[in-house]
Tab-separated table of C-alpha atoms in Angstrom:
chain	number	residue	atom	x	y	z
A	1	MET	CA	-30.428	62.375	-27.744
A	2	ASP	CA	-28.943	61.314	-31.092
A	3	ASP	CA	-26.505	59.054	-29.253
A	4	LEU	CA	-29.416	57.431	-27.415
A	5	PHE	CA	-31.247	56.645	-30.665
A	6	ASN	CA	-28.044	55.332	-32.254
A	7	GLN	CA	-27.520	53.009	-29.283
A	8	LEU	CA	-31.164	51.923	-29.438
A	9	PHE	CA	-31.006	50.761	-33.044
A	10	ALA	CA	-27.475	49.372	-32.847
A	11	ASN	CA	-28.240	47.306	-29.771
A	12	GLY	CA	-30.681	44.417	-30.138
A	13	ALA	CA	-31.508	44.212	-26.414
A	14	LEU	CA	-32.480	47.889	-26.297
A	15	LEU	CA	-34.510	47.564	-29.473
A	16	VAL	CA	-36.389	44.631	-27.958
A	17	MET	CA	-37.095	46.559	-24.742
A	18	TRP	CA	-38.511	49.625	-26.479
A	19	GLY	CA	-40.289	47.487	-29.063
A	20	ALA	CA	-41.999	45.502	-26.307
A	21	LEU	CA	-43.061	48.708	-24.553
A	22	LEU	CA	-44.470	50.104	-27.803
A	23	CYS	CA	-46.372	46.896	-28.569
A	24	HIS	CA	-47.580	46.751	-24.970
A	25	TRP	CA	-49.242	50.148	-25.309
A	26	ILE	CA	-50.558	49.730	-28.861
A	27	LEU	CA	-51.896	46.157	-28.745
A	28	PRO	CA	-54.811	45.671	-26.326
A	29	PHE	CA	-54.417	42.560	-24.172
A	30	PRO	CA	-57.301	42.057	-21.695
A	31	ARG	CA	-56.013	41.286	-18.218
A	32	GLU	CA	-58.496	38.431	-17.820
A	33	ALA	CA	-57.066	36.643	-20.873
A	34	HIS	CA	-53.408	37.143	-19.989
A	35	PRO	CA	-51.375	33.915	-19.586
A	36	ALA	CA	-50.245	35.108	-16.139
A	37	ILE	CA	-53.865	35.147	-14.917
A	38	LEU	CA	-54.474	31.653	-16.286
A	39	TRP	CA	-51.226	30.549	-14.610
A	40	HIS	CA	-52.467	32.113	-11.346
A	41	LYS	CA	-55.717	30.142	-11.543
A	42	PHE	CA	-53.871	26.898	-12.292
A	43	ALA	CA	-51.635	27.545	-9.254
A	44	GLU	CA	-54.741	27.895	-7.079
A	45	GLN	CA	-56.108	24.587	-8.415
A	46	LEU	CA	-52.802	22.855	-7.707
A	47	ALA	CA	-52.737	24.238	-4.166
A	48	ASN	CA	-56.239	22.843	-3.577
A	49	LYS	CA	-54.834	19.386	-4.336
A	50	VAL	CA	-51.499	19.442	-2.521
A	51	ASN	CA	-51.941	21.990	0.282
A	52	THR	CA	-53.450	19.591	2.779
A	53	GLN	CA	-52.699	21.599	5.947
A	54	SER	CA	-50.609	18.729	7.322
A	55	HIS	CA	-47.587	19.002	9.598
A	56	TYR	CA	-45.705	22.321	9.310
A	57	SER	CA	-42.536	20.855	7.787
A	58	GLN	CA	-44.528	18.657	5.387
A	59	SER	CA	-46.605	21.622	4.232
A	60	LEU	CA	-43.426	23.667	3.751
A	61	LEU	CA	-41.916	20.840	1.687
A	62	SER	CA	-45.124	20.567	-0.365
A	63	GLY	CA	-44.969	24.294	-1.126
A	64	SER	CA	-41.338	24.037	-2.203
A	65	LEU	CA	-41.985	21.040	-4.467
A	66	ALA	CA	-45.107	22.653	-5.948
A	67	TRP	CA	-43.084	25.788	-6.783
A	68	LEU	CA	-40.401	23.683	-8.479
A	69	MET	CA	-43.002	21.626	-10.320
A	70	MET	CA	-44.617	24.777	-11.716
A	71	LEU	CA	-41.499	26.663	-12.775
A	72	THR	CA	-38.785	24.106	-13.579
A	73	PRO	CA	-40.531	22.440	-16.566
A	74	MET	CA	-41.469	25.869	-17.932
A	75	LEU	CA	-37.875	27.080	-17.730
A	76	MET	CA	-36.585	23.936	-19.455
A	77	VAL	CA	-39.111	24.276	-22.289
A	78	LEU	CA	-38.343	27.967	-22.800
A	79	LEU	CA	-34.579	27.355	-22.885
A	80	ALA	CA	-35.082	24.557	-25.413
A	81	LEU	CA	-37.325	26.752	-27.579
A	82	GLN	CA	-34.798	29.588	-27.448
A	83	ASN	CA	-32.287	27.403	-29.291
A	84	LEU	CA	-34.820	26.561	-32.004
A	85	VAL	CA	-36.294	29.950	-32.902
A	86	TRP	CA	-35.194	31.587	-36.131
A	87	GLN	CA	-35.078	35.088	-34.644
A	88	PRO	CA	-33.926	35.334	-30.973
A	89	LEU	CA	-34.817	39.043	-30.752
A	90	LEU	CA	-38.469	38.348	-31.575
A	91	PHE	CA	-38.437	35.528	-29.019
A	92	ASP	CA	-37.202	37.931	-26.326
A	93	LEU	CA	-39.684	40.584	-27.417
A	94	ALA	CA	-42.612	38.162	-27.129
A	95	PHE	CA	-41.770	37.074	-23.586
A	96	LEU	CA	-40.944	40.576	-22.360
A	97	LEU	CA	-44.285	41.684	-23.775
A	98	LEU	CA	-46.013	38.904	-21.813
A	99	ALA	CA	-44.161	39.858	-18.637
A	100	LEU	CA	-45.028	43.571	-18.675
A	101	ASP	CA	-48.264	44.913	-17.144
A	102	TRP	CA	-47.917	48.698	-17.324
A	103	ARG	CA	-51.038	49.307	-19.425
A	104	ASN	CA	-53.434	47.397	-17.164
A	105	THR	CA	-52.039	49.126	-14.088
A	106	ASN	CA	-52.638	52.500	-15.734
A	107	GLN	CA	-56.179	51.462	-16.615
A	108	LEU	CA	-56.779	50.453	-13.000
A	109	ALA	CA	-55.655	53.897	-11.817
A	110	ASN	CA	-57.732	55.732	-14.444
A	111	GLN	CA	-60.879	53.836	-13.413
A	112	LEU	CA	-60.306	53.880	-9.644
A	113	ILE	CA	-59.605	57.609	-9.265
A	114	PRO	CA	-63.030	58.857	-10.487
A	115	GLN	CA	-64.798	56.127	-8.509
A	116	LEU	CA	-63.127	57.289	-5.303
A	117	ALA	CA	-63.797	60.932	-6.203
A	118	ASN	CA	-67.513	60.109	-6.650
A	119	GLU	CA	-67.511	57.992	-3.445
A	120	ASP	CA	-68.723	54.981	-5.433
A	121	LYS	CA	-67.587	52.337	-2.971
A	122	SER	CA	-69.308	49.368	-4.584
A	123	ALA	CA	-67.715	50.028	-7.985
A	124	ALA	CA	-64.281	50.596	-6.406
A	125	LYS	CA	-64.548	47.349	-4.432
A	126	GLN	CA	-65.546	45.419	-7.546
A	127	LEU	CA	-62.666	46.974	-9.493
A	128	LEU	CA	-60.030	46.196	-6.849
A	129	ALA	CA	-61.229	42.688	-5.946
A	130	PRO	CA	-59.317	40.834	-8.739
A	131	TRP	CA	-56.115	42.698	-7.833
A	132	LEU	CA	-56.212	42.018	-4.085
A	133	ASN	CA	-55.818	38.945	-1.899
A	134	ARG	CA	-57.575	40.724	0.959
A	135	SER	CA	-61.342	40.991	1.463
A	136	THR	CA	-62.872	44.159	0.013
A	137	GLU	CA	-66.440	43.934	1.374
A	138	SER	CA	-65.773	45.856	4.586
A	139	LEU	CA	-63.443	48.504	3.133
A	140	SER	CA	-64.363	52.144	3.710
A	141	LEU	CA	-63.388	54.954	1.349
A	142	LEU	CA	-60.220	55.358	3.409
A	143	GLY	CA	-59.514	51.639	3.144
A	144	LEU	CA	-60.149	51.705	-0.591
A	145	GLY	CA	-57.773	54.656	-0.975
A	146	LYS	CA	-55.062	52.795	0.925
A	147	ALA	CA	-55.646	49.497	-0.877
A	148	GLY	CA	-55.707	51.233	-4.252
A	149	SER	CA	-52.523	53.169	-3.541
A	150	GLU	CA	-50.664	50.076	-2.338
A	151	THR	CA	-51.880	48.059	-5.341
A	152	LEU	CA	-50.663	50.697	-7.802
A	153	ILE	CA	-47.311	51.051	-6.028
A	154	MET	CA	-46.611	47.326	-6.022
A	155	SER	CA	-47.944	46.751	-9.538
A	156	TYR	CA	-45.832	49.537	-11.056
A	157	GLY	CA	-42.864	48.327	-9.033
A	158	ARG	CA	-43.092	44.636	-9.840
A	159	SER	CA	-44.871	44.487	-13.199
A	160	VAL	CA	-42.808	47.267	-14.772
A	161	ALA	CA	-39.578	48.159	-12.927
A	162	ALA	CA	-38.690	44.666	-11.684
A	163	VAL	CA	-39.675	43.048	-15.001
A	164	LEU	CA	-37.429	45.496	-16.892
A	165	PHE	CA	-34.612	44.924	-14.392
A	166	TRP	CA	-34.705	41.161	-14.838
A	167	TYR	CA	-34.953	41.584	-18.594
A	168	ALA	CA	-31.730	43.597	-18.526
A	169	VAL	CA	-30.021	40.924	-16.407
A	170	THR	CA	-31.401	37.696	-17.868
A	171	GLY	CA	-33.255	38.522	-21.105
A	172	GLY	CA	-36.869	37.855	-22.104
A	173	ILE	CA	-37.022	34.426	-20.471
A	174	GLY	CA	-35.809	35.841	-17.156
A	175	ALA	CA	-38.396	38.641	-17.228
A	176	PHE	CA	-41.176	36.155	-17.982
A	177	MET	CA	-40.030	33.720	-15.286
A	178	TYR	CA	-39.990	36.578	-12.768
A	179	ARG	CA	-43.602	37.421	-13.691
A	180	MET	CA	-44.615	33.790	-13.242
A	181	ALA	CA	-42.839	33.613	-9.868
A	182	MET	CA	-44.680	36.772	-8.843
A	183	GLU	CA	-48.028	35.240	-9.757
A	184	LEU	CA	-47.225	32.099	-7.749
A	185	ALA	CA	-46.389	34.225	-4.714
A	186	ARG	CA	-49.716	36.053	-5.078
A	187	ALA	CA	-51.691	32.843	-5.588
A	188	TRP	CA	-50.106	31.186	-2.535
A	189	SER	CA	-49.631	34.295	-0.406
A	190	PRO	CA	-49.154	33.362	3.279
A	191	SER	CA	-51.093	36.495	4.225
A	192	ARG	CA	-54.025	34.066	4.044
A	193	GLN	CA	-54.129	31.442	6.780
A	194	GLN	CA	-54.654	28.477	4.442
A	195	PHE	CA	-51.280	29.118	2.785
A	196	ILE	CA	-49.187	29.114	5.974
A	197	PRO	CA	-46.576	27.639	5.631
A	198	PHE	CA	-47.305	26.267	2.124
A	199	GLY	CA	-46.780	29.652	0.442
A	200	LEU	CA	-43.646	30.672	2.357
A	201	PRO	CA	-41.146	29.296	-0.229
A	202	ALA	CA	-42.874	31.211	-3.050
A	203	ILE	CA	-42.963	34.516	-1.157
A	204	ARG	CA	-39.363	34.147	0.053
A	205	ILE	CA	-38.072	33.494	-3.457
A	206	LEU	CA	-40.003	36.527	-4.709
A	207	ALA	CA	-38.530	38.592	-1.863
A	208	VAL	CA	-35.035	37.681	-3.080
A	209	LEU	CA	-35.943	38.600	-6.673
A	210	ASP	CA	-37.520	41.894	-5.537
A	211	PHE	CA	-34.678	42.921	-3.265
A	212	ILE	CA	-32.557	44.879	-5.762
A	213	PRO	CA	-35.089	46.298	-8.281
A	214	LEU	CA	-37.663	47.515	-5.757
A	215	ARG	CA	-34.983	49.113	-3.583
A	216	LEU	CA	-33.480	50.834	-6.608
A	217	LEU	CA	-36.919	52.175	-7.554
A	218	ALA	CA	-37.479	53.307	-3.949
A	219	LEU	CA	-34.206	55.265	-4.010
A	220	LEU	CA	-35.152	56.802	-7.361
A	221	ILE	CA	-38.492	57.897	-5.891
A	222	ALA	CA	-36.733	59.352	-2.856
A	223	CYS	CA	-34.560	61.613	-5.011
A	224	GLY	CA	-35.493	65.286	-5.219
A	225	GLU	CA	-37.920	67.019	-2.875
A	226	ARG	CA	-38.205	65.478	0.629
A	227	ALA	CA	-35.284	63.134	-0.104
A	228	LYS	CA	-33.921	63.376	3.437
A	229	ALA	CA	-37.347	62.660	4.966
A	230	CYS	CA	-37.809	59.659	2.650
A	231	LEU	CA	-34.468	58.127	3.553
A	232	SER	CA	-35.075	58.759	7.243
A	233	LEU	CA	-38.477	57.037	7.184
A	234	ILE	CA	-37.085	54.127	5.170
A	235	SER	CA	-34.460	53.521	7.855
A	236	GLN	CA	-37.074	53.820	10.627
A	237	GLN	CA	-40.013	51.885	9.203
A	238	SER	CA	-38.721	49.303	6.707
A	239	ALA	CA	-37.707	46.812	9.401
A	240	SER	CA	-41.343	46.570	10.557
A	241	TRP	CA	-42.453	45.149	7.169
A	242	PRO	CA	-41.750	41.461	6.450
A	243	LEU	CA	-40.544	41.902	2.840
A	244	PRO	CA	-37.516	44.190	2.365
A	245	GLY	CA	-38.099	45.250	-1.244
A	246	PRO	CA	-41.782	46.192	-0.909
A	247	ALA	CA	-41.025	47.823	2.455
A	248	TRP	CA	-38.613	50.328	0.918
A	249	LEU	CA	-40.946	51.043	-1.998
A	250	LEU	CA	-44.078	51.576	0.105
A	251	VAL	CA	-42.273	53.736	2.654
A	252	SER	CA	-40.577	55.774	-0.056
A	253	VAL	CA	-43.863	56.648	-1.790
A	254	GLY	CA	-45.649	57.217	1.523
A	255	ALA	CA	-42.889	59.518	2.763
A	256	LYS	CA	-42.633	61.390	-0.543
A	257	LEU	CA	-46.358	62.202	-0.619
A	258	GLN	CA	-46.826	62.074	3.191
A	259	LEU	CA	-49.473	59.355	2.745
A	260	SER	CA	-50.498	56.827	5.370
A	261	LEU	CA	-50.179	53.326	3.909
A	262	ALA	CA	-50.545	49.717	5.084
A	263	GLY	CA	-51.973	49.015	8.554
A	264	PRO	CA	-54.397	46.184	9.503
A	265	ALA	CA	-56.140	44.282	6.692
A	266	ILE	CA	-58.774	41.540	6.445
A	267	TYR	CA	-57.810	38.300	4.673
A	268	ASN	CA	-60.587	35.685	4.436
A	269	HIS	CA	-62.345	37.156	7.492
A	270	HIS	CA	-59.090	37.074	9.478
A	271	LYS	CA	-57.623	40.393	10.608
A	272	ALA	CA	-53.908	40.645	9.868
A	273	LEU	CA	-51.961	43.137	11.964
A	274	ARG	CA	-49.647	44.985	9.578
A	275	ALA	CA	-47.408	47.905	10.454
A	276	LYS	CA	-48.390	51.391	9.329
A	277	LEU	CA	-46.016	52.936	6.806
A	278	GLY	CA	-45.420	56.378	5.336
A	279	GLY	CA	-46.875	59.648	6.588
A	280	ARG	CA	-50.192	60.737	8.115
A	281	ILE	CA	-52.437	61.796	5.215
A	282	ALA	CA	-55.275	59.371	4.496
A	283	PRO	CA	-55.253	58.588	0.738
A	284	ALA	CA	-58.222	59.955	-1.223
A	285	ALA	CA	-58.806	60.155	-4.976
A	286	ILE	CA	-56.431	63.091	-5.433
A	287	HIS	CA	-53.669	61.249	-3.578
A	288	VAL	CA	-54.128	58.085	-5.652
A	289	ASP	CA	-53.672	60.289	-8.710
A	290	GLN	CA	-50.496	61.715	-7.150
A	291	VAL	CA	-49.215	58.160	-6.591
A	292	ARG	CA	-49.859	57.333	-10.241
A	293	LYS	CA	-48.128	60.465	-11.521
A	294	LEU	CA	-45.140	60.004	-9.205
A	295	LEU	CA	-44.569	56.395	-10.207
A	296	VAL	CA	-45.130	56.907	-13.927
A	297	GLY	CA	-42.694	59.824	-13.899
A	298	ARG	CA	-40.053	57.783	-12.089
A	299	LEU	CA	-40.578	54.817	-14.411
A	300	TRP	CA	-39.768	56.994	-17.424
A	301	ILE	CA	-36.573	58.065	-15.677
A	302	TRP	CA	-35.892	54.369	-14.938
A	303	LEU	CA	-36.312	53.585	-18.642
A	304	MET	CA	-33.889	56.312	-19.694
A	305	LEU	CA	-31.291	55.255	-17.130
A	306	GLN	CA	-31.647	51.557	-17.995
A	307	SER	CA	-31.291	52.360	-21.697
A	308	LEU	CA	-28.112	54.331	-21.078
A	309	ILE	CA	-26.626	51.652	-18.802
A	310	MET	CA	-27.490	48.800	-21.180
A	311	GLY	CA	-26.089	50.772	-24.112
A	312	ALA	CA	-22.858	51.485	-22.255
A	313	ILE	CA	-22.469	47.845	-21.148
A	314	TYR	CA	-23.115	46.340	-24.570
A	315	GLN	CA	-20.871	48.883	-26.257
A	316	GLY	CA	-18.139	47.921	-23.805
A	317	LEU	CA	-18.660	44.254	-24.621
């Protein structure tokens, strides 16, 4: 443990990571006022202007150019600012802090669990609506349990594990750019008919960025009890899901807790046929709590492992 603390304070990158996590938990930052949410809304406004539902190839090209127009200028500005700041560590800390969303995900779980336990469907629907692209009006308690579980799994996976992974690889700017790319993929998700094929470039780029971190988290979740069953279900079911990173993560959690996840969903009054993943138990409030505890526990292990690996790499350098 002493070695870990020595590495933490001797290594600027580790100090930034733990400092950002500490600030993230201490300083309240309402989700509605977060720059990522404002960015999401701007992306929707841009899509209203340029997503004209024209020819397939033209719409695909429009989506690609819109993605580049949103992210390229931002990257150039951030790289230019990085060379001007007086303290690069504080610069990295600020953008890692903006990229993380662990606290809001925890708050979502803490509010959703008692609502499901009390069978308060209207409150649960209202709570989940800003987090979901799908329609919530027709969701039953079972549907709310599934939607809530999937939302927590993907939010912990992307907004914490993947953000920390890309911070370790590319620094604060890389973590922030990943978060912005994630928001674009959500804003232009092709799960909704109006964004086919306009949103395909955004979701494909996110799939590439998710590939390694979400699979690593899925393998970490699979470790321990029911490891063999988790790996077996991942090999059987992951091919039926369109995105490889989320597929492994959803199946891993579903297999670990024997929960039934995914399945058909309604997007803008259109029923999307999605494969069923995981086990057979329909998620209720107690199972959503189990999902939260499982993922939070694995994320702490992820943090310890990432700290050790980063410390070893930077010491070697």
